[in-house]
One Martini backbone bead per residue (centre of mass of N, CA, C, O) as a GRO file, in nm:
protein
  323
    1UNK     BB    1   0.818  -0.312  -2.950
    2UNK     BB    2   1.117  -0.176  -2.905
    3UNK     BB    3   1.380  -0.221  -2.795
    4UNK     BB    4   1.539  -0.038  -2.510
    5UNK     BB    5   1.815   0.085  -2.446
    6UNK     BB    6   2.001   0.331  -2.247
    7UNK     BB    7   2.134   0.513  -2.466
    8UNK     BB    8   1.842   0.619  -2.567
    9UNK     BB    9   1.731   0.767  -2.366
   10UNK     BB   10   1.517   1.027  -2.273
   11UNK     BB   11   1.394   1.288  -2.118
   12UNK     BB   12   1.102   1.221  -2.189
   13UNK     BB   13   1.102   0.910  -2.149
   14UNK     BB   14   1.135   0.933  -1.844
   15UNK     BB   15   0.911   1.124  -1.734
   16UNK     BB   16   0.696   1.005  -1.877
   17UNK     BB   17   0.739   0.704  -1.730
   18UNK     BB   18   0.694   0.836  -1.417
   19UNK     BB   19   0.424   0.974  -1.452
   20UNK     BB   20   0.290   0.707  -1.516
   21UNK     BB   21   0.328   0.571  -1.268
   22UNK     BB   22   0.266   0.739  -1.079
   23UNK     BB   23  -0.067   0.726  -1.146
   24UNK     BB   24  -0.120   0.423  -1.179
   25UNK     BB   25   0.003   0.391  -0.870
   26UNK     BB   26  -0.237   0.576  -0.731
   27UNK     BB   27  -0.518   0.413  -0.879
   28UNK     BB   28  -0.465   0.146  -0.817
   29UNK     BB   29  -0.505   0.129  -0.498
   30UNK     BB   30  -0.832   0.228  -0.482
   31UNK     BB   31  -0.921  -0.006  -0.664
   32UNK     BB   32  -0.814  -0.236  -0.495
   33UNK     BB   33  -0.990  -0.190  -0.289
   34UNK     BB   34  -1.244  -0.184  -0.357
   35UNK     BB   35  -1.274  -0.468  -0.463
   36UNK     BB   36  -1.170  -0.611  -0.168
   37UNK     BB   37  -1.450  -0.500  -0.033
   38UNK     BB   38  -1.626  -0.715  -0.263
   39UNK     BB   39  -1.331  -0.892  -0.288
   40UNK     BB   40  -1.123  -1.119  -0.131
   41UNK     BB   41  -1.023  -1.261  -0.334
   42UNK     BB   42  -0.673  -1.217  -0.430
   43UNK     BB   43  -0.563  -1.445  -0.582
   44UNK     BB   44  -0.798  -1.460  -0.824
   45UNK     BB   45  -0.732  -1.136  -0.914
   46UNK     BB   46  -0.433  -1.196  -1.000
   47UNK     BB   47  -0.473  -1.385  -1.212
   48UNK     BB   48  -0.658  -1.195  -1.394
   49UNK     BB   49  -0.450  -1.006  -1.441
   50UNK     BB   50  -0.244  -1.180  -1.602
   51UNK     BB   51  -0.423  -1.311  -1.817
   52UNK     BB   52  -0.524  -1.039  -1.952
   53UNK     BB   53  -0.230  -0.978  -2.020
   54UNK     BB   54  -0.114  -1.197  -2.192
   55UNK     BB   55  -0.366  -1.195  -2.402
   56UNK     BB   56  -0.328  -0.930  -2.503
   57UNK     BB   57  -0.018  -0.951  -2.611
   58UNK     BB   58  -0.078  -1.204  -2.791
   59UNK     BB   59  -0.269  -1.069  -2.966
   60UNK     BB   60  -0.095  -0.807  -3.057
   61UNK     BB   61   0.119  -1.021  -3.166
   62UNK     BB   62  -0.046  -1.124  -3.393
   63UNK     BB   63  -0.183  -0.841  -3.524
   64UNK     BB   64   0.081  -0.633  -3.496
   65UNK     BB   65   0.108  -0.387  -3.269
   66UNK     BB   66   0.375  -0.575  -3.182
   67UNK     BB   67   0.738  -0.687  -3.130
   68UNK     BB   68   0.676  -0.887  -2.958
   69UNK     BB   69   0.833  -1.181  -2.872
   70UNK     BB   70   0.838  -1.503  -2.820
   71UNK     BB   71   0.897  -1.738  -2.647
   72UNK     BB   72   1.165  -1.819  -2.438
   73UNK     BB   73   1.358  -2.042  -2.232
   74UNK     BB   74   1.592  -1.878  -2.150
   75UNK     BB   75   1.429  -1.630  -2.081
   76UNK     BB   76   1.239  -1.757  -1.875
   77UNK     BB   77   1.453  -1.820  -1.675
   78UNK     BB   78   1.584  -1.534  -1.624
   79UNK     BB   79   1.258  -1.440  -1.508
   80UNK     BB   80   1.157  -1.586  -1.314
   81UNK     BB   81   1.236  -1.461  -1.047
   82UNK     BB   82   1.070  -1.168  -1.121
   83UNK     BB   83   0.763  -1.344  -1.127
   84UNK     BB   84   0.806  -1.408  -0.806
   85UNK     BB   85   0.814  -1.163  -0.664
   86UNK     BB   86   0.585  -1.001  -0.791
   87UNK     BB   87   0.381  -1.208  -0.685
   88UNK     BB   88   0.429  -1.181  -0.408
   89UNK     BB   89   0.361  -0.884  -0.369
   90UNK     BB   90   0.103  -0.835  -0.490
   91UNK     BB   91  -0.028  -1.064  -0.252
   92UNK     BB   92   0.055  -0.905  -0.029
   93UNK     BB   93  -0.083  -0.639  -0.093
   94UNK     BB   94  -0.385  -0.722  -0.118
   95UNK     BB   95  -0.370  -0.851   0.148
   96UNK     BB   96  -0.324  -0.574   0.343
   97UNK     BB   97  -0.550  -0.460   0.294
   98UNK     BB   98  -0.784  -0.588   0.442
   99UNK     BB   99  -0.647  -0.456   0.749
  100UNK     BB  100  -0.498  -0.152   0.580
  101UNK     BB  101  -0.518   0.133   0.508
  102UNK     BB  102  -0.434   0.355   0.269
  103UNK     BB  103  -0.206   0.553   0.457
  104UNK     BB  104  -0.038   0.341   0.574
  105UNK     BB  105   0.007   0.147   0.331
  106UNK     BB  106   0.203   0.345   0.271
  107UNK     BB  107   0.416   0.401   0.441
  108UNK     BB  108   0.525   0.147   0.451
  109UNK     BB  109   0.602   0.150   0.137
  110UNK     BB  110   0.797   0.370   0.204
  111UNK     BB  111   1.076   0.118   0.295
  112UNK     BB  112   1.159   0.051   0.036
  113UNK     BB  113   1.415   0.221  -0.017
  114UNK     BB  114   1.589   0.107   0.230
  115UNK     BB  115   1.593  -0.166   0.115
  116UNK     BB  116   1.719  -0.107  -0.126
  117UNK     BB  117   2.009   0.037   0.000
  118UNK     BB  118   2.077  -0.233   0.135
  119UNK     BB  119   2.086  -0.425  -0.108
  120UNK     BB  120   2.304  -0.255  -0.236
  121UNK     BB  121   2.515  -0.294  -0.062
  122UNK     BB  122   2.567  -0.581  -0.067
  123UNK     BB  123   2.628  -0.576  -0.390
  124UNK     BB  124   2.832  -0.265  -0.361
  125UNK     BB  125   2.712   0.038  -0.404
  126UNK     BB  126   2.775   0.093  -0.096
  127UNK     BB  127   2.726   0.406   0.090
  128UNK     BB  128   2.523   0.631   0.131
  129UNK     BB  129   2.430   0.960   0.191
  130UNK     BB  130   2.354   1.127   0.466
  131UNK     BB  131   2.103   1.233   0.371
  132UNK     BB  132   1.941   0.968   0.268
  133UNK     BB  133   1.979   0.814   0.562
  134UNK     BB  134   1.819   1.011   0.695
  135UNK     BB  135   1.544   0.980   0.528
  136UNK     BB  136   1.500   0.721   0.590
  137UNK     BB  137   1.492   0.706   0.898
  138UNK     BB  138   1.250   0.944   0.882
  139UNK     BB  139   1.047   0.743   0.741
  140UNK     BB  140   1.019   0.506   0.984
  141UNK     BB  141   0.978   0.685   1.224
  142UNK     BB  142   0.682   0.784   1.079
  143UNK     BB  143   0.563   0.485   1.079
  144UNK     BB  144   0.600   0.395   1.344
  145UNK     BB  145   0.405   0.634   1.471
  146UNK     BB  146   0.157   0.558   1.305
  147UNK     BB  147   0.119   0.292   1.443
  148UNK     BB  148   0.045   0.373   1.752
  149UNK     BB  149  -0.190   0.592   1.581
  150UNK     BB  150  -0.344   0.301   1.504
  151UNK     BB  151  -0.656   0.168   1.603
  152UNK     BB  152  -0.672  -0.006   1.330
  153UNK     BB  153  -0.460  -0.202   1.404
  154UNK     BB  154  -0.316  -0.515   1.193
  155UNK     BB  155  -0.057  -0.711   1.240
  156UNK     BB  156  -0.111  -0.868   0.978
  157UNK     BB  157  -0.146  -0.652   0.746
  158UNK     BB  158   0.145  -0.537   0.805
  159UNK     BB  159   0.336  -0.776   0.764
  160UNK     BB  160   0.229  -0.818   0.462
  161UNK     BB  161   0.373  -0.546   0.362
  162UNK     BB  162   0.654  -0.625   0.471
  163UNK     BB  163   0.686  -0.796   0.264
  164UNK     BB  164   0.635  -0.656   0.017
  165UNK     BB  165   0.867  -0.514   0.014
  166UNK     BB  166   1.083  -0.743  -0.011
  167UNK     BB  167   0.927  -0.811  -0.307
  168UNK     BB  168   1.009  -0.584  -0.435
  169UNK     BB  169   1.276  -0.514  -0.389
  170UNK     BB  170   1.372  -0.760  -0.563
  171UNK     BB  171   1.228  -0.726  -0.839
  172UNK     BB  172   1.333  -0.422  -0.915
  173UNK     BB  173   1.642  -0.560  -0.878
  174UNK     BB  174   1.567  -0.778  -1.142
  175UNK     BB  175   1.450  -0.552  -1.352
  176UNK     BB  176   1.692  -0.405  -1.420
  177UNK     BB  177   1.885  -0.605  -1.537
  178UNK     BB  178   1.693  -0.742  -1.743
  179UNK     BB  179   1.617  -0.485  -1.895
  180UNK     BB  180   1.936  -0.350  -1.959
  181UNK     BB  181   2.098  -0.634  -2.024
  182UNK     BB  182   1.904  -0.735  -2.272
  183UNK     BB  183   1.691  -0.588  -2.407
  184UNK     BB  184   1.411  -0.576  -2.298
  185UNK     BB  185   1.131  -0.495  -2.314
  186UNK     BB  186   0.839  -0.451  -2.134
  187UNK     BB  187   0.641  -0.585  -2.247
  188UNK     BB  188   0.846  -0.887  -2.271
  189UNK     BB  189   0.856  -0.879  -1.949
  190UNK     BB  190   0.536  -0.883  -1.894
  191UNK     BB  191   0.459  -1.127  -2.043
  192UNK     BB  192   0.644  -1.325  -1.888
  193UNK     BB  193   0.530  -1.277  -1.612
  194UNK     BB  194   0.255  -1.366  -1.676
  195UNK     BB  195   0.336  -1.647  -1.784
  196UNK     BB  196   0.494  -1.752  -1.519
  197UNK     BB  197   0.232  -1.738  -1.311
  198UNK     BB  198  -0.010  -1.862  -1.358
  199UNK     BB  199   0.069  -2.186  -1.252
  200UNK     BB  200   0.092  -2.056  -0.979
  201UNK     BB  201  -0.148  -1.918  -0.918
  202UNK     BB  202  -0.322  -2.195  -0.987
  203UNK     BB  203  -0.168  -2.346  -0.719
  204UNK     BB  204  -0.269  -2.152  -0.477
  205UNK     BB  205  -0.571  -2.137  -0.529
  206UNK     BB  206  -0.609  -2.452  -0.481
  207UNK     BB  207  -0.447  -2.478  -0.171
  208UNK     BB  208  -0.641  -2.233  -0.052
  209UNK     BB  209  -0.952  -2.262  -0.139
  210UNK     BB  210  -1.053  -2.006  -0.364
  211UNK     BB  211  -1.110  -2.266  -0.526
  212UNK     BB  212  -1.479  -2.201  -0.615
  213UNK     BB  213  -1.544  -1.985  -0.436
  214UNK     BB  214  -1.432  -1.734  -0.637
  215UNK     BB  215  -1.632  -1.832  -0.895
  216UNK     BB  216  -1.886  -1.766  -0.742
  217UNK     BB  217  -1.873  -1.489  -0.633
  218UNK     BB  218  -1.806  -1.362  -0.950
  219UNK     BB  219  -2.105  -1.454  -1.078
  220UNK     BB  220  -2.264  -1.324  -0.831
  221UNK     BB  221  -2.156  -1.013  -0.894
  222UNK     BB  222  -2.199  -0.974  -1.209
  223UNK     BB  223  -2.476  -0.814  -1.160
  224UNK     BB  224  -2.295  -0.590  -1.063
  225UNK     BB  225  -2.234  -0.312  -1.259
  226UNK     BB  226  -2.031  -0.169  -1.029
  227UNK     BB  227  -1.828  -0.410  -0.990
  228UNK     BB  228  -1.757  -0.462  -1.278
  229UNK     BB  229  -1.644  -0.200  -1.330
  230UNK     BB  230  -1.403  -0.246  -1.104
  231UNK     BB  231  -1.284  -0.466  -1.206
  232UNK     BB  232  -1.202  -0.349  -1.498
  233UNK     BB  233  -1.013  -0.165  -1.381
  234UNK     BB  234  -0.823  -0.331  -1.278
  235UNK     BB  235  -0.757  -0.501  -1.549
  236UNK     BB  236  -0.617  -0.274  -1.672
  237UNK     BB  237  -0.444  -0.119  -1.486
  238UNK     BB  238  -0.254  -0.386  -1.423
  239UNK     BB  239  -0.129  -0.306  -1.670
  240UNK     BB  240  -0.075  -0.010  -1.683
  241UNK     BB  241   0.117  -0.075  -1.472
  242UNK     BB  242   0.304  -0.258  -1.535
  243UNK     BB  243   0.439  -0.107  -1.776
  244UNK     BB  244   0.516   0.154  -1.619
  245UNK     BB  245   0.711  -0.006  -1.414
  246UNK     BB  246   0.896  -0.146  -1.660
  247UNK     BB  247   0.977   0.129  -1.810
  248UNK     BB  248   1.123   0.334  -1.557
  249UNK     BB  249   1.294   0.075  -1.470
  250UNK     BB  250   1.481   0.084  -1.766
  251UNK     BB  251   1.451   0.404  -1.804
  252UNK     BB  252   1.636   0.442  -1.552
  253UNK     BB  253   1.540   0.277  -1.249
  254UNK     BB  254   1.477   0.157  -0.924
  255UNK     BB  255   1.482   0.351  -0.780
  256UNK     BB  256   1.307   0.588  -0.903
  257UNK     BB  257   1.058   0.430  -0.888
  258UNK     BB  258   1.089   0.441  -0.545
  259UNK     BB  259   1.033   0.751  -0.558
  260UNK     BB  260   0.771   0.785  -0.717
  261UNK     BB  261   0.600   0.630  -0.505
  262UNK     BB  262   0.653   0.820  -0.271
  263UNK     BB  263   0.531   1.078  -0.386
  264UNK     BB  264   0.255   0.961  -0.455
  265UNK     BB  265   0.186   0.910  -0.211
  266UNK     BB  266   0.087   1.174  -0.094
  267UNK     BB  267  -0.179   1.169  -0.226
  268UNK     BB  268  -0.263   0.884  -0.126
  269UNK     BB  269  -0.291   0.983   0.161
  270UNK     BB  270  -0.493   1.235   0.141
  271UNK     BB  271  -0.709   1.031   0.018
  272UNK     BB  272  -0.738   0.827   0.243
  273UNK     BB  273  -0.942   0.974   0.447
  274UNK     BB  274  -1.215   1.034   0.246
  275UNK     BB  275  -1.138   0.757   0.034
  276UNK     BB  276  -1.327   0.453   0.164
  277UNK     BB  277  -1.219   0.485   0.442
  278UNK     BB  278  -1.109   0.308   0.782
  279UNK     BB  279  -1.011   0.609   0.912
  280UNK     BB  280  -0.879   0.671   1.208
  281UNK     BB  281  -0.846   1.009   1.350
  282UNK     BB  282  -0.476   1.070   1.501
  283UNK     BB  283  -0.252   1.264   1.578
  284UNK     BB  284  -0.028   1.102   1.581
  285UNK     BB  285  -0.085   0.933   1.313
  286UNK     BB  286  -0.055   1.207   1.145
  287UNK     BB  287   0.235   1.264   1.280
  288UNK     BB  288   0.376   1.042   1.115
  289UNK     BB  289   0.241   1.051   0.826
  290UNK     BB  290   0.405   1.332   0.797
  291UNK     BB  291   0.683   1.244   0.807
  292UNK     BB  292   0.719   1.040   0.620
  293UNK     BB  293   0.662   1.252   0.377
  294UNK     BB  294   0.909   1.406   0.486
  295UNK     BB  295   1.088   1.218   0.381
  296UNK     BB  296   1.014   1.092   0.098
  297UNK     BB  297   1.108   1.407   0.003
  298UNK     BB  298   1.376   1.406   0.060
  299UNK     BB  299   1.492   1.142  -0.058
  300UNK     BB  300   1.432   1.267  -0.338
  301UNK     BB  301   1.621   1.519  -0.342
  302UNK     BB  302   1.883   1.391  -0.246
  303UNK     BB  303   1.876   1.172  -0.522
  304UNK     BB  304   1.871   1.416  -0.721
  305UNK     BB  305   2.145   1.557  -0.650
  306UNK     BB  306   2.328   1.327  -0.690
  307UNK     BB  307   2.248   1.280  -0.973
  308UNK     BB  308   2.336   1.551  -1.061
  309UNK     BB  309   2.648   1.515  -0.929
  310UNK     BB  310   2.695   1.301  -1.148
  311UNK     BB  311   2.892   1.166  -1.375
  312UNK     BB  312   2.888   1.084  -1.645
  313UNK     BB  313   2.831   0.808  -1.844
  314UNK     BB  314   3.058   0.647  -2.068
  315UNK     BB  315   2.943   0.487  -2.377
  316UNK     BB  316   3.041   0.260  -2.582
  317UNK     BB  317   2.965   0.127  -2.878
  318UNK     BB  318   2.981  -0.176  -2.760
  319UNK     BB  319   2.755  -0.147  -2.520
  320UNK     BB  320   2.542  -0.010  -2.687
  321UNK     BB  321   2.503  -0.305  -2.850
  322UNK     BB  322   2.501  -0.492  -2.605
  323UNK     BB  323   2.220  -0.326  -2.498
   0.00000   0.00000   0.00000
C-alpha cells in the first residue's frame, strides 16, 4: 500500500475511510464487551489483538501484499508517542467496560470532541465557533444527566473511560500529524504501533500480575467454541479498526474521526439497551443520554457546515510533493 497524499485524497475515499470506520467501531464495542464478560484480562486481550497486527502486516509484506517499508529507527521514535497513547487509550477504554455499560461509555466518548477542541485551541487552532461550543456544552451536559440517572455507577469505571478520552484524544491529533506530515500510509502506521507496544504491553502484564494467570484462563477458555468464535472476532476487528481509523485520520483529520464517532454512536447507544445487558433503565438517564446524542448530532452538523463554508487551501506542488 502506497503512501496517501493528502493532496490526492478523492471524496469516495473520505467517505469510504469514515464509514468503514464508523461501523468497525461500533461492532468493535460490542465484542469487545461480550469478550470481556467471559475474559477479564484486558491487558492480555490488547497485547493479543497487537501481537495478531504485527505478525499480519509482517507476513503481507514478506509475501508482497503490501508494500509498507520495514522499521526504520527515525521513523520509530517519532511514533513513539502515537504507540503510547494509542494503547493507554485502548487499556483504559477495555478496563472500563468492565464496570460501565454500553450506553454511558458511549456517552463518555463522546467528550473526545470537547477534549479535541481545547487540544486544538491551545496548540494555536484558534477559539471554536458559537455552534460548536454550544454542542460541545450540550453534550457533556447530557453525560453528566445520564451518570446521575446511573443506577449502575461504577465510579472506577467512569475514571477510566475519562482518562481514556484523554488518551484518544492525544493519540488522534498526534495520529493526524504523522500521518500527513510524514507522507506514511496507514498500514505503516499501524505496523509501527503494533510494534512499538509488544513491550510496553508485555511488561505491563507482568508487573501487574495477569501473566501467567491470563494464560491459564485462555487455554481453559480455549474449549469453548462460543468463547473462540468472540477472540477471534475480537483479534480480526481490532485489526480492522486499527487500519480504518488510521486512514480516516490521514485522509480526512482527527475531527473527522471523533466525529464519526460521536454519529456510530447514536446506534450503538441504542442496541447498548437491549443487547449484551447490564443497563438498568431510568428516565433521568436515558434523558441525559437522549441530550448527549442530540448535542453529538449537532456537533457533527456544525462541523460539517464550517468545513463546507470553509475556502479550499490552495497546495503548491512544492508542498504536495513534500507530503
Amino acid at each position: 500500500m502506497e503512501p496517501l497524499s493528502v493532496a490526492e485524497t478523492t471524496p469516495y475515499l473520505s467517505l469510504f475511510a469514515a464509514l468503514s470506520y464508523g461501523i468497525s467501531s461500533m461492532a468493535m464495542v460490542f465484542i469487545n464487551k461480550a469478550v470481556i464478560m467471559q475474559y477479564a484480562h484486558s491487558m492480555t486481550l490488547l497485547t493479543l489483538q497487537q501481537l495478531a497486527t504485527a505478525l499480519l502486516i509482517h507476513i503481507g509484506r514478506r509475501m508482497g501484499y503490501t508494500k509498507a517499508k520495514g522499521v526504520d529507527m527515525t521513523t520509530a521514535k517519532k511514533l513513539l508517542p502515537v504507540s503510547l497513547f494509542y494503547n493507554a487509550n485502548v487499556a483504559f477504554a477495555l478496563a472500563s467496560l468492565k464496570g460501565v455499560n454500553i450506553p454511558m461509555y458511549i456517552a463518555i466518548k463522546r467528550l473526545t470532541p470537547l477534549a479535541v477542541l481545547i487540544a486544538g485551541f491551545f496548540s494555536g487552532k484558534g477559539k471554536p465557533t458559537t455552534q460548536v461550543a454550544l454542542s460541545v456544552l450540550l453534550t457533556a451536559a447530557g453525560c453528566i444527566i445520564a451518570a446521575i440517572g446511573d443506577f449502575s455507577f461504577d465510579l472506577f469505571g467512569y475514571s477510566l473511560a475519562l482518562i481514556s478520552v484523554f488518551f484518544q484524544t492525544m493519540y488522534l491529533v498526534l495520529v493526524e500529524k504523522s500521518g500527513a506530515e510524514d507522507g506514511l500510509s496507514s498500514v505503516e502506521i499501524m505496523f509501527y504501533n503494533s510494534f512499538l507496544s509488544l513491550p510496553f504491553l508485555l511488561f505491563l502484564i507482568l508487573i501487574t500480575g495477569e501473566f501467567p494467570n491470563s494464560l491459564s484462563l485462555l487455554i481453559a477458555k480455549s474449549y469453548s467454541f462460543t468463547f473462540l468464535v468472540i477472540l477471534t472476532l475480537s483479534l480480526v476487528m481490532g485489526i480492522v479498526l486499527n487500519f480504518t481509523m488510521f486512514l480516516c485520520t490521514i485522509v480526512n483529520s482527527a475531527l473527522t474521526t471523533t466525529i464519526v464517532g460521536v454519529l456510530k454512536g447514536v446506534g450503538s447507544t441504542t442496541l447498548g439497551f437491549v443487547v449484551l445487558g447490564g443497563v438498568q433503565v431510568h428516565t433521568l438517564n436515558v434523558t441525559g443520554l437522549v441530550i448527549n446524542t442530540a448535542g453529538g448530532v449537532w456537533y457533527s452538523y456544525a462541523k460539517y457546515h464550517q468545513k463546507k463554508n470553509k475556502p479550499p487551501k490552495v497546495i503548491s506542488d512544492v508542498e504536495a510533493h513534500r507530503k
